Short mmCIF file of C-alpha atoms and ligand atoms in Angstrom, two decimals:
data_model
loop_
_atom_site.label_atom_id
_atom_site.label_comp_id
_atom_site.label_asym_id
_atom_site.label_seq_id
_atom_site.Cartn_x
_atom_site.Cartn_y
_atom_site.Cartn_z
CA UNK P 1 120.36 81.15 143.30
CA UNK P 2 121.95 78.22 145.00
CA UNK P 3 123.62 79.31 148.27
CA UNK P 4 127.30 80.04 148.01
CA UNK P 5 129.61 77.77 150.01
CA UNK P 6 131.18 79.49 153.07
CA UNK P 7 134.54 81.12 152.13
CA UNK P 8 136.46 79.06 154.74
CA UNK P 9 135.20 75.89 152.98
CA UNK P 10 136.46 77.24 149.60
CA UNK P 11 139.85 77.91 151.24
CA UNK P 12 140.01 74.39 152.52
CA UNK P 13 138.72 72.81 149.29
CA UNK P 14 141.31 74.54 147.12
CA UNK P 15 144.16 74.48 149.63
CA UNK P 16 144.41 78.37 149.80
CA UNK P 17 146.70 78.79 152.80
CA UNK P 18 147.63 82.40 152.96
CA UNK P 19 150.99 83.08 151.32
CA UNK P 20 153.15 85.67 153.00
CA UNK P 21 155.20 86.17 149.83
CA UNK P 22 152.02 87.24 147.98
CA UNK P 23 150.86 89.48 150.81
CA UNK P 24 147.75 87.46 151.37
CA UNK P 25 145.52 88.53 154.27
CA UNK P 26 141.96 87.38 153.54
CA UNK P 27 138.64 88.98 154.55
CA UNK P 28 135.80 86.62 155.45
CA UNK P 29 133.29 88.90 157.17
CA UNK P 30 130.30 89.09 154.89
CA UNK P 31 128.98 92.35 156.33
CA UNK P 32 132.29 94.03 156.13
CA UNK P 33 132.83 92.90 152.53
CA UNK P 34 129.35 94.18 151.56
CA UNK P 35 130.21 97.57 153.11
CA UNK P 36 133.53 97.76 151.09
CA UNK P 37 131.61 96.76 147.93
CA UNK P 38 129.23 99.76 148.47
CA UNK P 39 132.08 102.28 148.65
CA UNK P 40 132.18 103.01 144.93
CA UNK P 41 128.47 103.85 145.00
CA UNK P 42 125.86 102.33 142.75
CA UNK P 43 127.48 99.23 141.31
CA UNK P 44 124.35 97.36 140.10
CA UNK P 45 125.06 96.70 136.34
CA UNK P 46 128.37 98.53 136.53
CA UNK P 47 131.75 97.23 135.39
CA UNK P 48 134.29 96.59 138.24
CA UNK P 49 137.93 95.80 137.90
CA UNK P 50 139.01 93.86 140.91
CA UNK P 51 142.72 93.41 141.59
CA UNK P 52 143.88 90.56 143.84
CA UNK P 53 140.50 88.75 144.47
CA UNK P 54 142.26 85.83 146.22
CA UNK P 55 139.65 83.26 147.37
CA UNK P 56 136.95 85.72 146.27
CA UNK P 57 135.35 87.29 149.36
CA UNK P 58 135.19 90.81 147.95
CA UNK P 59 134.41 89.40 144.53
CA UNK P 60 131.25 87.78 145.97
CA UNK P 61 130.14 91.03 147.59
CA UNK P 62 130.70 92.86 144.25
CA UNK P 63 128.74 90.22 142.31
CA UNK P 64 125.99 90.26 144.88
CA UNK P 65 125.78 94.03 144.45
CA UNK P 66 125.02 93.37 140.85
CA UNK P 67 128.40 94.38 139.30
CA UNK P 68 130.07 92.67 136.29
CA UNK P 69 133.46 91.93 137.64
CA UNK P 70 136.87 91.43 135.85
CA UNK P 71 139.27 90.07 138.40
CA UNK P 72 143.07 89.73 138.00
CA UNK P 73 144.75 87.36 140.39
CA UNK P 74 148.40 86.40 140.43
CA UNK P 75 148.05 83.28 142.56
CA UNK P 76 147.24 80.36 140.30
CA UNK P 77 145.81 78.41 143.29
CA UNK P 78 142.94 80.81 143.49
CA UNK P 79 141.81 80.59 139.85
CA UNK P 80 139.67 77.39 140.10
CA UNK P 81 138.00 78.78 143.27
CA UNK P 82 137.18 81.96 141.39
CA UNK P 83 135.91 80.01 138.43
CA UNK P 84 133.64 78.07 140.62
CA UNK P 85 132.26 81.37 142.02
CA UNK P 86 131.73 82.54 138.47
CA UNK P 87 129.39 79.54 138.08
CA UNK P 88 126.95 81.07 140.51
CA UNK P 89 126.93 84.35 138.57
CA UNK P 90 126.73 83.40 134.84
CA UNK P 91 128.45 85.89 132.49
CA UNK P 92 129.14 88.26 135.38
CA UNK P 93 132.72 87.24 136.36
CA UNK P 94 135.78 87.29 134.13
CA UNK P 95 138.89 85.86 135.80
CA UNK P 96 142.35 86.66 134.51
CA UNK P 97 145.45 84.99 135.89
CA UNK P 98 148.23 87.62 135.90
CA UNK P 99 150.20 90.22 137.59
CA UNK P 100 148.18 93.45 137.98
CA UNK P 101 151.40 95.44 137.59
CA UNK P 102 151.76 94.08 134.05
CA UNK P 103 148.18 93.64 132.84
CA UNK P 104 147.00 96.30 130.33
CA UNK P 105 143.90 97.17 132.36
CA UNK P 106 142.40 99.93 130.16
CA UNK P 107 142.41 97.44 127.18
CA UNK P 108 140.06 95.19 129.15
CA UNK P 109 137.12 97.67 129.22
CA UNK P 110 134.97 99.42 126.69
CA UNK P 111 133.73 101.99 129.32
CA UNK P 112 135.20 103.19 132.59
CA UNK P 113 135.14 100.56 135.30
CA UNK P 114 135.20 101.14 139.06
CA UNK P 115 138.50 99.78 140.43
CA UNK P 116 138.24 97.78 143.72
CA UNK P 117 141.29 96.15 145.40
CA UNK P 118 142.42 94.74 148.65
CA UNK P 119 146.07 94.29 147.75
CA UNK P 120 149.42 93.86 149.39
CA UNK P 121 150.37 97.37 150.35
CA UNK P 122 153.39 97.72 148.12
CA UNK P 123 151.52 96.53 144.99
CA UNK P 124 148.60 98.82 145.85
CA UNK P 125 150.84 101.88 146.18
CA UNK P 126 152.67 101.12 142.99
CA UNK P 127 149.41 100.71 141.08
CA UNK P 128 147.92 103.86 142.62
CA UNK P 129 150.97 106.00 141.71
CA UNK P 130 150.87 104.50 138.17
CA UNK P 131 147.14 105.21 137.76
CA UNK P 132 147.42 108.74 139.12
CA UNK P 133 150.40 109.55 136.97
CA UNK P 134 148.94 108.31 133.66
CA UNK P 135 147.44 110.53 131.00
CA UNK P 136 144.20 112.25 132.10
CA UNK P 137 141.18 111.58 131.79
CA UNK P 138 141.72 108.19 133.53
CA UNK P 139 140.32 104.96 132.21
CA UNK P 140 138.62 104.33 135.57
CA UNK P 141 135.52 105.80 137.11
CA UNK P 142 136.69 105.52 140.69
CA UNK P 143 139.29 103.70 142.85
CA UNK P 144 138.35 101.84 146.08
CA UNK P 145 141.56 100.63 147.53
CA UNK P 146 142.62 99.02 150.82
CA UNK P 147 145.79 100.48 152.34
CA UNK P 148 147.57 100.23 155.60
CA UNK P 149 146.16 103.14 157.65
CA UNK P 150 149.38 105.09 157.51
CA UNK P 151 149.42 105.14 153.68
CA UNK P 152 145.66 106.04 153.55
CA UNK P 153 146.54 108.99 155.82
CA UNK P 154 149.30 110.11 153.53
CA UNK P 155 146.95 110.03 150.52
CA UNK P 156 144.28 112.32 152.09
CA UNK P 157 146.68 114.39 154.19
CA UNK P 158 146.16 118.18 154.49
CA UNK P 159 149.00 120.67 154.54
CA UNK P 160 150.57 121.22 157.95
CA UNK P 161 150.30 117.57 158.91
CA UNK P 162 153.13 115.07 159.31
CA UNK P 163 151.52 112.81 156.67
CA UNK P 164 151.34 115.52 154.04
CA UNK P 165 153.89 115.00 151.22
CA UNK P 166 154.45 113.91 147.66
CA UNK P 167 151.71 111.22 147.66
CA UNK P 168 149.06 113.75 148.98
CA UNK P 169 149.89 116.23 146.24
CA UNK P 170 149.96 113.54 143.55
CA UNK P 171 146.67 112.22 144.72
CA UNK P 172 144.94 115.60 145.24
CA UNK P 173 146.00 117.75 142.28
CA UNK P 174 143.60 116.08 139.96
CA UNK P 175 141.54 113.72 142.03
CA UNK P 176 139.57 113.79 145.26
CA UNK P 177 140.52 111.10 147.81
CA UNK P 178 138.82 110.31 151.08
CA UNK P 179 139.05 107.67 153.71
CA UNK P 180 135.79 105.70 153.28
CA UNK P 181 136.29 103.38 156.34
CA UNK P 182 138.81 102.03 158.68
CA UNK P 183 139.33 98.28 158.86
CA UNK P 184 140.64 96.71 162.08
CA UNK P 185 143.61 94.36 161.67
CA UNK P 186 141.64 91.53 163.31
CA UNK P 187 139.22 91.48 160.30
CA UNK P 188 141.98 89.78 158.26
CA UNK P 189 143.12 86.17 158.27
CA UNK P 190 145.93 86.09 159.16
CA UNK P 191 145.83 89.57 160.82
CA UNK P 192 148.48 92.00 159.50
CA UNK P 193 150.59 93.97 162.02
CA UNK P 194 148.94 97.26 161.31
CA UNK P 195 145.45 98.77 160.83
CA UNK P 196 143.98 99.34 157.37
CA UNK P 197 141.65 101.78 155.74
CA UNK P 198 139.70 101.85 152.52
CA UNK P 199 140.37 104.92 150.31
CA UNK P 200 137.90 106.09 147.71
CA UNK P 201 139.25 108.23 144.96
CA UNK P 202 137.29 109.97 142.26
CA UNK P 203 138.98 111.85 139.36
CA UNK P 204 138.75 115.61 139.21
CA UNK P 205 139.51 117.91 136.27
CA UNK P 206 143.24 118.41 135.88
CA UNK P 207 144.26 122.04 136.07
CA UNK P 208 145.20 123.44 132.64
CA UNK P 209 148.82 123.97 131.68
CA UNK P 210 150.47 121.89 134.40
CA UNK P 211 152.94 119.16 133.50
CA UNK P 212 153.03 116.25 135.91
CA UNK P 213 156.76 115.91 135.53
CA UNK P 214 157.27 119.54 136.58
CA UNK P 215 154.89 119.06 139.62
CA UNK P 216 156.75 115.86 140.62
CA UNK P 217 160.08 117.63 140.27
CA UNK P 218 158.93 120.33 142.57
CA UNK P 219 157.36 118.04 145.25
CA UNK P 220 160.39 115.71 145.02
CA UNK P 221 162.82 118.62 145.73
CA UNK P 222 160.48 120.31 148.36
CA UNK P 223 159.68 117.19 150.40
CA UNK P 224 163.12 115.71 149.87
CA UNK P 225 164.23 118.28 152.38
CA UNK P 226 160.89 118.88 154.12
CA UNK P 227 162.49 120.62 157.09
CA UNK P 228 164.29 123.26 155.02
CA UNK P 229 163.01 126.49 153.75
CA UNK P 230 161.74 126.40 150.19
CA UNK P 231 164.49 128.84 149.05
CA UNK P 232 166.88 126.15 150.04
CA UNK P 233 165.04 123.01 149.02
CA UNK P 234 163.99 124.41 145.61
CA UNK P 235 167.30 125.92 144.84
CA UNK P 236 168.10 123.30 142.27
CA UNK P 237 164.80 123.64 140.42
CA UNK P 238 165.26 126.12 137.55
CA UNK P 239 162.92 129.10 137.87
CA UNK P 240 161.41 128.04 141.16
CA UNK P 241 162.76 130.91 143.22
CA UNK P 242 161.50 133.50 140.72
CA UNK P 243 158.17 131.76 140.40
CA UNK P 244 157.65 131.91 144.20
CA UNK P 245 158.30 135.63 144.08
CA UNK P 246 155.97 136.16 141.22
CA UNK P 247 153.19 134.12 143.00
CA UNK P 248 153.97 135.85 146.43
CA UNK P 249 154.83 132.46 148.03
CA UNK P 250 157.06 133.17 150.96
CA UNK P 251 160.26 131.29 150.32
CA UNK P 252 160.95 130.90 154.01
CA UNK P 253 158.06 128.48 154.30
CA UNK P 254 158.59 124.72 154.53
CA UNK P 255 157.19 122.24 152.00
CA UNK P 256 154.57 120.86 154.43
CA UNK P 257 152.84 124.26 154.59
CA UNK P 258 152.48 124.56 150.79
CA UNK P 259 148.96 123.74 149.63
CA UNK P 260 148.19 121.59 146.60
CA UNK P 261 146.90 124.61 144.80
CA UNK P 262 150.17 126.54 145.54
CA UNK P 263 152.27 123.54 144.22
CA UNK P 264 150.07 123.50 141.14
CA UNK P 265 150.47 127.26 140.62
CA UNK P 266 154.19 126.89 140.93
CA UNK P 267 154.26 124.00 138.44
CA UNK P 268 152.19 125.95 136.07
CA UNK P 269 154.50 128.80 136.19
CA UNK P 270 157.42 126.46 135.48
CA UNK P 271 155.66 124.18 132.87
N1 SAM E 1 140.69 90.25 147.94
C1 SAM E 1 140.93 89.11 148.84
C2 SAM E 1 140.26 89.42 150.17
O1 SAM E 1 139.91 90.63 150.37
O2 SAM E 1 140.24 88.53 150.98
C3 SAM E 1 142.38 88.89 148.93
C4 SAM E 1 143.21 89.98 149.61
S1 SAM E 1 144.96 89.66 149.78
C5 SAM E 1 145.40 91.04 150.84
C6 SAM E 1 145.79 90.25 148.34
C7 SAM E 1 145.61 89.38 147.08
O3 SAM E 1 146.20 89.98 145.94
C8 SAM E 1 146.09 87.97 147.14
O4 SAM E 1 145.10 87.11 146.63
C9 SAM E 1 147.30 87.92 146.24
O5 SAM E 1 147.64 86.71 145.62
C10 SAM E 1 146.96 88.96 145.26
N2 SAM E 1 148.10 89.64 144.62
C11 SAM E 1 149.26 89.96 145.06
N3 SAM E 1 150.06 90.55 144.22
C12 SAM E 1 149.34 90.66 143.10
C13 SAM E 1 149.63 91.20 141.78
N4 SAM E 1 150.76 91.79 141.55
N5 SAM E 1 148.68 91.08 140.79
C14 SAM E 1 147.51 90.54 141.10
N6 SAM E 1 147.17 89.91 142.30
C15 SAM E 1 148.12 90.06 143.30
#
């Protein structure tokens, strides 16, 4: 295979100055990108859905790992650069210009792709919440997502910690998230203000008889007043006080001490 041009040359050639409005902070470190590309596990021959490829640093690493990549990028300026990259990996890269929040991702795949993304944090969180809230079984095999460290901590947080809240329960009731690696802010060009982390999420079996809406209603009420006792914060949720009694969940506890399993049991009782 002909050697790929250095990423910085690609940036120069296509005039890809980082746009603040599009949340562009690019990664150039080949070793770091190769490590991120390994987070989903064995990707040789696997389908990968990459969101926000930008100039294609992570895309390269995924292609070099043997994946077949479908990449959705909103910034039109990046498309020719990505198409040039595709020329080095015939039939392995499909580039779609579009907004990942609007693209019908499941329709793009016959099987279940691994999702990999280094996105602006607001877009990443919106996509994650959407993907975790959709009908189960999910259309994806795993999610490998870069977040600011603080958001990554909230996704994997355990009860009793400051970071534990709605996002932790949403992420953990039917999937298993872990922080795969931290990424220093200096790895990005330009460097963002905060540290980042790559989160790896694999789906788990959803507990029977639990409605997501009920669970979200409970966590919304409980964490909406996280310093209050449950008997106070859940007062407005019909049946919650009785369900706590039945399940022997002490109503003088606060939301942040309630485990995911306990929230699920409560939601089940109310569903
Ligand atoms: N993946 C590249 C890397 O690691 O160097 C670029 C990362 S940069 C943080 C985020 C990328 O997501 C940018 O290329 C940006 O244009 C793109 N992006 C932002 N919002 C998007 C959206 N809604 N849909 C698709 N791509 C988006």
